[in-house]
mmCIF file of C-alpha atoms in Angstrom:
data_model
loop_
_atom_site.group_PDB
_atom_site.id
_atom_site.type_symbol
_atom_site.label_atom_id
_atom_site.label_comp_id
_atom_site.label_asym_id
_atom_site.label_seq_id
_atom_site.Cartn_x
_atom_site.Cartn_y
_atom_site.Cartn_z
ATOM 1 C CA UNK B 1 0.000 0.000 0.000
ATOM 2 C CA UNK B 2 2.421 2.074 1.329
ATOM 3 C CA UNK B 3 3.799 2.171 -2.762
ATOM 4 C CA UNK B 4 1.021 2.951 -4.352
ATOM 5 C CA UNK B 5 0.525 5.877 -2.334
ATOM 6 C CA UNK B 6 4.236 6.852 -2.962
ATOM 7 C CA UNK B 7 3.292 6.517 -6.293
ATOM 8 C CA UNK B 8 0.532 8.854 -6.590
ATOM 9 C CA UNK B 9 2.472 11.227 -4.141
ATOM 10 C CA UNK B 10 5.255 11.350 -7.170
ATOM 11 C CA UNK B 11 2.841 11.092 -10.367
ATOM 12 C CA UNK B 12 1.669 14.759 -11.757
ATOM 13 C CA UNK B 13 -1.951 14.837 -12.582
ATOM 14 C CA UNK B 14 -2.483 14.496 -16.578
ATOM 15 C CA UNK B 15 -3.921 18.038 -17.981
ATOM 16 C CA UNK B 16 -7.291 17.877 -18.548
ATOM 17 C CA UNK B 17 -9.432 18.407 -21.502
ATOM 18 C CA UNK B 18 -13.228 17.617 -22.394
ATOM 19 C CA UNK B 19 -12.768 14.636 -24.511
ATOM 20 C CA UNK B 20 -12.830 10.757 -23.475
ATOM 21 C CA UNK B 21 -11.215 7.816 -23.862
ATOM 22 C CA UNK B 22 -12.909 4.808 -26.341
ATOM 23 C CA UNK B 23 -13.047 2.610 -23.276
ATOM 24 C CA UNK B 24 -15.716 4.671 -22.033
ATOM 25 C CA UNK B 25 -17.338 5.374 -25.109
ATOM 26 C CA UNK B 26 -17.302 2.012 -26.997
ATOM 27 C CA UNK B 27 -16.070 0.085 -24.774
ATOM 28 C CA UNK B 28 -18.109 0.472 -21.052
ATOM 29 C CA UNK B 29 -18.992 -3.156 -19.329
ATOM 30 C CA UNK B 30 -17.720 -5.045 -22.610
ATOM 31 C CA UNK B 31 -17.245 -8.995 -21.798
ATOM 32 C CA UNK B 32 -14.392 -10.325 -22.528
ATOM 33 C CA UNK B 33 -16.073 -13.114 -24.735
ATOM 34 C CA UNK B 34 -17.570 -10.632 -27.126
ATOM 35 C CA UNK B 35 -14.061 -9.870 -27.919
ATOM 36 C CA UNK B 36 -12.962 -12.842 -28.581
ATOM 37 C CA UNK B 37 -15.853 -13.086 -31.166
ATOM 38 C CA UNK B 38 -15.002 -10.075 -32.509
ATOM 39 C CA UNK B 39 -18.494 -8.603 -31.262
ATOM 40 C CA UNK B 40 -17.723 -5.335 -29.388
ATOM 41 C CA UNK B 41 -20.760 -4.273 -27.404
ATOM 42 C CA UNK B 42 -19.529 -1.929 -25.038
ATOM 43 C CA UNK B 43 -21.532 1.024 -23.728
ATOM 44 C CA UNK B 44 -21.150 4.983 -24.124
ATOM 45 C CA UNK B 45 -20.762 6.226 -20.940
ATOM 46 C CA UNK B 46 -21.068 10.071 -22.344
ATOM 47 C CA UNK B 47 -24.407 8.711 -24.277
ATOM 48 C CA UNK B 48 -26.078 7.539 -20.987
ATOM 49 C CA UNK B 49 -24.908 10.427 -18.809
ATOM 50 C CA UNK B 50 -26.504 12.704 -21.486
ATOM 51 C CA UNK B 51 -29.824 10.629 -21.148
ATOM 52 C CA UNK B 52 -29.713 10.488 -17.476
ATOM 53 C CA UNK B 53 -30.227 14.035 -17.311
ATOM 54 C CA UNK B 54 -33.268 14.088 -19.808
ATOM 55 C CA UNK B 55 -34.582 11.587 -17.630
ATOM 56 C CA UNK B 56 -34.648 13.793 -14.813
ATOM 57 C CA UNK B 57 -36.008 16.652 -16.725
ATOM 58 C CA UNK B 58 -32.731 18.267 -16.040
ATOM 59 C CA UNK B 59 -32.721 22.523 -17.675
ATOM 60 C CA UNK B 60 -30.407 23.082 -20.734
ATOM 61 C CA UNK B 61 -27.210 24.383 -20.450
ATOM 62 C CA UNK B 62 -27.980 28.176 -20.631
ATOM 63 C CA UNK B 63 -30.211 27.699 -17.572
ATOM 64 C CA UNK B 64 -27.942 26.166 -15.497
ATOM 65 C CA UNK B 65 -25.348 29.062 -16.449
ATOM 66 C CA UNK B 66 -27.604 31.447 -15.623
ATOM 67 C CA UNK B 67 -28.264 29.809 -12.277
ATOM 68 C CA UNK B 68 -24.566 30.193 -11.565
ATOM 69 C CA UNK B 69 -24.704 33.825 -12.318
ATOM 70 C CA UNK B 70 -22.185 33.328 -15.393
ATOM 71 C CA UNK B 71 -22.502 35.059 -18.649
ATOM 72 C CA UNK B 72 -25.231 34.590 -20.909
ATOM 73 C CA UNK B 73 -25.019 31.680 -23.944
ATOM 74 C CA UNK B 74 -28.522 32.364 -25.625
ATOM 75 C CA UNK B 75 -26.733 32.691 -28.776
ATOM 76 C CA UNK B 76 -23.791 31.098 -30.932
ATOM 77 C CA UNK B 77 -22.297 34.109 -30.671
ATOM 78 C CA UNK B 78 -22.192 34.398 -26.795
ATOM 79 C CA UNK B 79 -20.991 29.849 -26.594
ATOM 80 C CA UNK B 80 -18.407 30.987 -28.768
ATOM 81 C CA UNK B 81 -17.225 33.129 -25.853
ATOM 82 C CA UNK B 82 -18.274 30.076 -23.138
ATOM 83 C CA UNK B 83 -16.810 27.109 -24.934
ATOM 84 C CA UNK B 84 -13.710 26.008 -26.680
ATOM 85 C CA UNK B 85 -14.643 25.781 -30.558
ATOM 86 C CA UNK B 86 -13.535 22.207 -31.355
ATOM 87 C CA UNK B 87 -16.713 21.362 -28.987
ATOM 88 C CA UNK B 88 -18.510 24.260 -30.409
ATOM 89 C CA UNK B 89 -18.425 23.332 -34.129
ATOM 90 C CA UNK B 90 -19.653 20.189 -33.174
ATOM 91 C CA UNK B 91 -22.851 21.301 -31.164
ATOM 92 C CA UNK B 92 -23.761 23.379 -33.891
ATOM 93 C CA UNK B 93 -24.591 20.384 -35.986
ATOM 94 C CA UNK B 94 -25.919 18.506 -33.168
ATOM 95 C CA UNK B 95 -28.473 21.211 -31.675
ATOM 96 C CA UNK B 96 -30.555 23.639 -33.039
ATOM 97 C CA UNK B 97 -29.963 26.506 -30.956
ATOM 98 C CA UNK B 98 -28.333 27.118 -27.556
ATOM 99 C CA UNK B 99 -31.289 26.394 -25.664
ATOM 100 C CA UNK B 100 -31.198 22.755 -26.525
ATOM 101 C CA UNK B 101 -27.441 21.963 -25.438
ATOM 102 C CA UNK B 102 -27.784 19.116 -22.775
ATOM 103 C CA UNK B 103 -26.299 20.621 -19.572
ATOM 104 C CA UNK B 104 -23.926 17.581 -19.686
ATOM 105 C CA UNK B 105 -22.204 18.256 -22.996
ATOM 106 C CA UNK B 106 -22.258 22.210 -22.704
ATOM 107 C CA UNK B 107 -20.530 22.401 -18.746
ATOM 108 C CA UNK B 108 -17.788 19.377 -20.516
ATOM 109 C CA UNK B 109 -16.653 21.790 -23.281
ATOM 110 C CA UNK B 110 -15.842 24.785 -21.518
ATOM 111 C CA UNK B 111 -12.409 25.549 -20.646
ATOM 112 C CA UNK B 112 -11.245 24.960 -17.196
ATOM 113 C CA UNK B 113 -10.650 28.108 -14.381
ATOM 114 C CA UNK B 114 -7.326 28.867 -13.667
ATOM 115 C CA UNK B 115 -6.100 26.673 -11.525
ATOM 116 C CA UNK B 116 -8.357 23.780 -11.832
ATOM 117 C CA UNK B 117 -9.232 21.029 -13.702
ATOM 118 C CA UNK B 118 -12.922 21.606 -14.988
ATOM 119 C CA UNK B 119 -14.631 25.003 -16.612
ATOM 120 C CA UNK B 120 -17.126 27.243 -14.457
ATOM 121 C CA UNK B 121 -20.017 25.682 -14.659
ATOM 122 C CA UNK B 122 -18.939 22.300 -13.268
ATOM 123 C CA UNK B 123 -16.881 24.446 -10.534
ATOM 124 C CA UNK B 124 -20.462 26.653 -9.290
ATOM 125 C CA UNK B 125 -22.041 23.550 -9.042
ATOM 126 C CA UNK B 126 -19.667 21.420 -7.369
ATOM 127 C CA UNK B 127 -18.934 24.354 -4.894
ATOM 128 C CA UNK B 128 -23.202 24.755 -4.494
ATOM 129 C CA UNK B 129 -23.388 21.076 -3.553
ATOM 130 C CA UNK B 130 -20.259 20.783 -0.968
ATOM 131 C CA UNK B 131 -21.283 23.662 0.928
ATOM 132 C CA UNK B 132 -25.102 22.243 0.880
ATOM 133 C CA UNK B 133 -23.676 19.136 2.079
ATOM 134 C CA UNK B 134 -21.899 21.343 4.497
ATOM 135 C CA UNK B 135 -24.242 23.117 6.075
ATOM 136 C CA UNK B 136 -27.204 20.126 6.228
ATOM 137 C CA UNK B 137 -24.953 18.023 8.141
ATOM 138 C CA UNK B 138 -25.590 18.372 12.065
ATOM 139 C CA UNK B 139 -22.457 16.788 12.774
ATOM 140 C CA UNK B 140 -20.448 19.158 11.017
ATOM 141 C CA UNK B 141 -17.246 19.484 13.131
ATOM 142 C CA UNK B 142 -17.392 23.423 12.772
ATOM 143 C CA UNK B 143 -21.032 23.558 14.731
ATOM 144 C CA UNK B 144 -20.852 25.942 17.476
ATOM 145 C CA UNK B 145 -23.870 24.029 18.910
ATOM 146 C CA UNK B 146 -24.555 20.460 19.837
ATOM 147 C CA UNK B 147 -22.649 17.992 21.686
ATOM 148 C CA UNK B 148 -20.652 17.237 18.979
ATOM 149 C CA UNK B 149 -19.023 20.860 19.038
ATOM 150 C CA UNK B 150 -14.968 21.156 19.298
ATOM 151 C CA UNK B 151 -13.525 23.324 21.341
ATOM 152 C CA UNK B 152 -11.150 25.933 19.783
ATOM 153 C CA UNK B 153 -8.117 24.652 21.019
ATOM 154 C CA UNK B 154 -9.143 21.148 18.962
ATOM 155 C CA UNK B 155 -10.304 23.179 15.932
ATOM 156 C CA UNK B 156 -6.582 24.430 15.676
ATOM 157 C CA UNK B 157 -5.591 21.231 15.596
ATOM 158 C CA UNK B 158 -7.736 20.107 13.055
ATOM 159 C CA UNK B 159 -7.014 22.963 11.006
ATOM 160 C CA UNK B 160 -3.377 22.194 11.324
ATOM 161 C CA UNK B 161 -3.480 19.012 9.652
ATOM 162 C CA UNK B 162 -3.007 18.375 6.130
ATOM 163 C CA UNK B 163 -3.085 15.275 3.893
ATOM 164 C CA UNK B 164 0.335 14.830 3.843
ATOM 165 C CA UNK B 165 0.732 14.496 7.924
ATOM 166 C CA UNK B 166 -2.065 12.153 7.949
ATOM 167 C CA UNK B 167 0.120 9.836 5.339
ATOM 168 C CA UNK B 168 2.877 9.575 6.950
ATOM 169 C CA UNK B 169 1.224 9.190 10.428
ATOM 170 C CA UNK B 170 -0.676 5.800 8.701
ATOM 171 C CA UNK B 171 1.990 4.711 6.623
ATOM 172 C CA UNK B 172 5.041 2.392 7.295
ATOM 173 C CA UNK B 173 7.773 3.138 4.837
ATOM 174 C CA UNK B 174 6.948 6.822 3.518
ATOM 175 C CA UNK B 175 9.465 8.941 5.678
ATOM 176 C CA UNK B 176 9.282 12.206 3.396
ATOM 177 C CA UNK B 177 6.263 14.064 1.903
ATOM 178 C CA UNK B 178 5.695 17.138 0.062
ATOM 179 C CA UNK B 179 4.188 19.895 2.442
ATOM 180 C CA UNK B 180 1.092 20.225 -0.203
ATOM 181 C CA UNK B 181 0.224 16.904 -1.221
ATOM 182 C CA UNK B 182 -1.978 17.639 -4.388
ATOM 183 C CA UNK B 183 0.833 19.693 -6.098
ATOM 184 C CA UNK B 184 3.832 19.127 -7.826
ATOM 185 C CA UNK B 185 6.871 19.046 -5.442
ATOM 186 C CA UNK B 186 8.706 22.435 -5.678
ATOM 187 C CA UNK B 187 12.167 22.949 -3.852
ATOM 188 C CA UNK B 188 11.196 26.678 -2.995
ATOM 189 C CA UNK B 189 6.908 26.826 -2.938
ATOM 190 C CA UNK B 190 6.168 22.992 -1.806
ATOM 191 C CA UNK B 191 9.446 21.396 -0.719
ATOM 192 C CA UNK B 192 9.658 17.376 0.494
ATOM 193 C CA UNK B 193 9.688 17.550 4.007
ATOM 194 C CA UNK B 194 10.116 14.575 6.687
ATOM 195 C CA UNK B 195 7.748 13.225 8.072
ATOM 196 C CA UNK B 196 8.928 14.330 11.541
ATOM 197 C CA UNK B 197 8.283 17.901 10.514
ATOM 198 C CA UNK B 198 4.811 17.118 9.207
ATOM 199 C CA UNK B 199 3.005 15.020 11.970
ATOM 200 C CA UNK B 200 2.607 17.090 14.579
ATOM 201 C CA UNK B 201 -0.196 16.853 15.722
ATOM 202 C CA UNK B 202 -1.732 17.506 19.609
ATOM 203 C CA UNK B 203 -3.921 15.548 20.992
ATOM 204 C CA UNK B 204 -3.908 16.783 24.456
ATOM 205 C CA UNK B 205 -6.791 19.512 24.057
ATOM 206 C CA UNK B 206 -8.999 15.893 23.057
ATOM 207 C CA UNK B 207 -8.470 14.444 26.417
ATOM 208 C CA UNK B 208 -11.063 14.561 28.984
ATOM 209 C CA UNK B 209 -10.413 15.723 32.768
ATOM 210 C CA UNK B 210 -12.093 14.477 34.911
ATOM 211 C CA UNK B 211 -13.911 18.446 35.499
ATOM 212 C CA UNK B 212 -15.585 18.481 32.915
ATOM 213 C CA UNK B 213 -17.338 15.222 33.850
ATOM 214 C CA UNK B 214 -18.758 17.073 37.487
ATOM 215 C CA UNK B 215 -22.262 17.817 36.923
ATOM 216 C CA UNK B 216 -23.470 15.143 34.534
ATOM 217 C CA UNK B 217 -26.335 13.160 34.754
ATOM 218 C CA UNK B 218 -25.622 8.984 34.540
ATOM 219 C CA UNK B 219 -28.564 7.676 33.512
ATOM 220 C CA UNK B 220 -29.035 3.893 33.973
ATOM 221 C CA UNK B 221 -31.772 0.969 33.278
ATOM 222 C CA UNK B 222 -32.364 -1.901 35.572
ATOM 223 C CA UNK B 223 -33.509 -5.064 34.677
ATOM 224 C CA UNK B 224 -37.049 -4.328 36.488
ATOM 225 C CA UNK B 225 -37.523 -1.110 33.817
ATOM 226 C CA UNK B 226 -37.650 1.404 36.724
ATOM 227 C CA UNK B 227 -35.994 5.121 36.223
ATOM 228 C CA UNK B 228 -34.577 6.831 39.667
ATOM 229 C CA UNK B 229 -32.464 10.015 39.692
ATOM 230 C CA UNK B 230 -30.482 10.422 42.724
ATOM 231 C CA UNK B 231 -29.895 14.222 43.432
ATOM 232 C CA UNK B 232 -28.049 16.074 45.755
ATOM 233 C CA UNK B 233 -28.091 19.334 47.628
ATOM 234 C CA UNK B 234 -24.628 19.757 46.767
ATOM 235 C CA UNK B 235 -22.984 19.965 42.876
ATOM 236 C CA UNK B 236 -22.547 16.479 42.114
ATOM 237 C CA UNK B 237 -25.839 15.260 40.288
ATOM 238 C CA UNK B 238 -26.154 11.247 39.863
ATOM 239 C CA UNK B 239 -28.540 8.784 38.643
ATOM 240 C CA UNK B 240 -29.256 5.117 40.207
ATOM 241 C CA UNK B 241 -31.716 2.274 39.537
ATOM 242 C CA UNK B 242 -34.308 1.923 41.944
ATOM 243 C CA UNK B 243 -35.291 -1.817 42.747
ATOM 244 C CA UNK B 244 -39.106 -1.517 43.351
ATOM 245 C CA UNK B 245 -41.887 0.458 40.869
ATOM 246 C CA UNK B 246 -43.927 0.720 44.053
ATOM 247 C CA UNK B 247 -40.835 1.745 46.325
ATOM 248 C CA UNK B 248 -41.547 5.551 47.885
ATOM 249 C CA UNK B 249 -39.495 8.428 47.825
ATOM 250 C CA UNK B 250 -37.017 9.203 50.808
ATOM 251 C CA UNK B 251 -34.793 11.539 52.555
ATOM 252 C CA UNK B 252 -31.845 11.131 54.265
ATOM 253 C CA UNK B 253 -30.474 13.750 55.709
ATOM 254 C CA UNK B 254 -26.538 13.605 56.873
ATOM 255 C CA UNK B 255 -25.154 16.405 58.274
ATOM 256 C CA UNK B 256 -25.366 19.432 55.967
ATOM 257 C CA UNK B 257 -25.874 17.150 53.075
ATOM 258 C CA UNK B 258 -29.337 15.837 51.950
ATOM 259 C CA UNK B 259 -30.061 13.226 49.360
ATOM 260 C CA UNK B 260 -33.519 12.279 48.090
ATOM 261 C CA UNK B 261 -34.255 9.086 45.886
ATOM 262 C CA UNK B 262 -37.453 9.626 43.711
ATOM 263 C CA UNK B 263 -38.742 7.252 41.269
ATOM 264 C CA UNK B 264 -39.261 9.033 37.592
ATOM 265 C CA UNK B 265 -40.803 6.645 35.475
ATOM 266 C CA UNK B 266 -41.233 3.303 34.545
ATOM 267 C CA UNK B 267 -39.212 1.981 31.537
ATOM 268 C CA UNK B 268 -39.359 -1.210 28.952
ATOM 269 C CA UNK B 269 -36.502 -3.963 30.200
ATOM 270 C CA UNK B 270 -33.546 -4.043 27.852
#
């Protein structure tokens, strides 16, 4: 394992462009006997992808640009200014007009942003489902609110950490990583570093003291399904399992401390 990740580490990501390989086009879920029959039957990936989204009554491509608050492509003239023009010479005998472009094909041929691998479109709506996914998720480890919630000294550590540190913390024979693991090692901007250097990560603000356990309630379930909370007059709030549904509440009083045992409820046997 630890090679194939050294592998990837080293390999530079190929540049990317709009068009696909044959395996995926005329060649998807062949069998190998139809080869050897000389009877290729392979699916087109792009073909089905294309379908899939008139299936779902997906909008054409100018709609979806619109809903990303790019430019306008109502006409040839504006796609020319949208697309590359390989792909748009090639839509142009496919579609009547820009309003029937398949949202699929038209966010494929644009050009990528600077600095990354797919055009605007695809970007706006990758970005619009992340932060969705983001900000529906309740255990979201930047909540302020739930139980769930870090503290700040643990979101600094989690902040700290990159890809690269988690590597060589898992790994058995990487020693060295770039700082940046998803780009090209650089002796001045993204320098191999070892791992030493990299995993340094706390994990003392994660450990519980035994503080911030005063004041909880234990909550337990007894065989006989009966709920009793113990309480206290002073801080320290418990919980115990009475031993009798009918059993009555009492006081005992010790000193300057009182304690009183009063049954809640009555709750199904696990």
């Amino acid at each position: 394992l630890d090679d194939a990740i050294g592998g990837a580490m080293s390999t530079p990501l190929g540049k990317y462009d709009q068009f696909f390989t044959t395996e995926l086009t005329e060649r998807l879920f062949e069998k190998s006997e139809d080869l050897l029959h000389d009877r290729p039957c392979g699916l087109d990936l792009v073909s089905l992808n294309i379908q899939r989204g008139r299936d779902h009554g997906l909008p054409s491509y100018p709609h979806w640009r619109k809903h990303c608050r790019l430019p306008p492509v109502d006409t040839w003239a504006q796609m020319a200014d949208a697309v590359d023009p390989g792909s748009l010479d090639q839509m142009k005998k496919m579609y009547a007009e820009p309003e029937n472009i398949d949202v699929y094909s038209g966010a494929l041929s644009e050009p990528p942003v600077k600095g990354g691998v797919v055009g605007p479109l695809i970007t706006c709506l990758l970005g619009d489902q992340f932060v969705r996914l983001k900000q529906g998720d309740s255990f979201w480890y930047e909540r302020r609110r739930g139980p769930q919630r870090f503290t700040r000294d643990q979101l600094q550590q989690i902040y700290n950490t990159k890809l690269s540190s988690i590597i060589c913390r898992n790994s058995d024979a990487i020693t060295h990583s770039p700082v940046d693991l998803m780009r090209k090692v650089d002796r001045n901007q993204n320098p191999e570093r070892p791992c030493s250097e990299l995993d340094t990560f706390d994990f003392g603000p994660f450990r519980e003291r035994k503080k911030d356990l005063v004041g909880r309630v234990k909550v337990a379930t007894a065989k006989v399904g009966v709920l009793v909370i113990q309480t206290s007059s002073t801080s320290s709030t418990e919980a115990s399992v009475g031993t009798s549904a009918t059993e009555p509440s009492t006081t005992t009083t010790t000193g300057a401390e009182a304690t009183t045992t009063t049954t809640v409820a009555s709750v199904p046997s696990i």
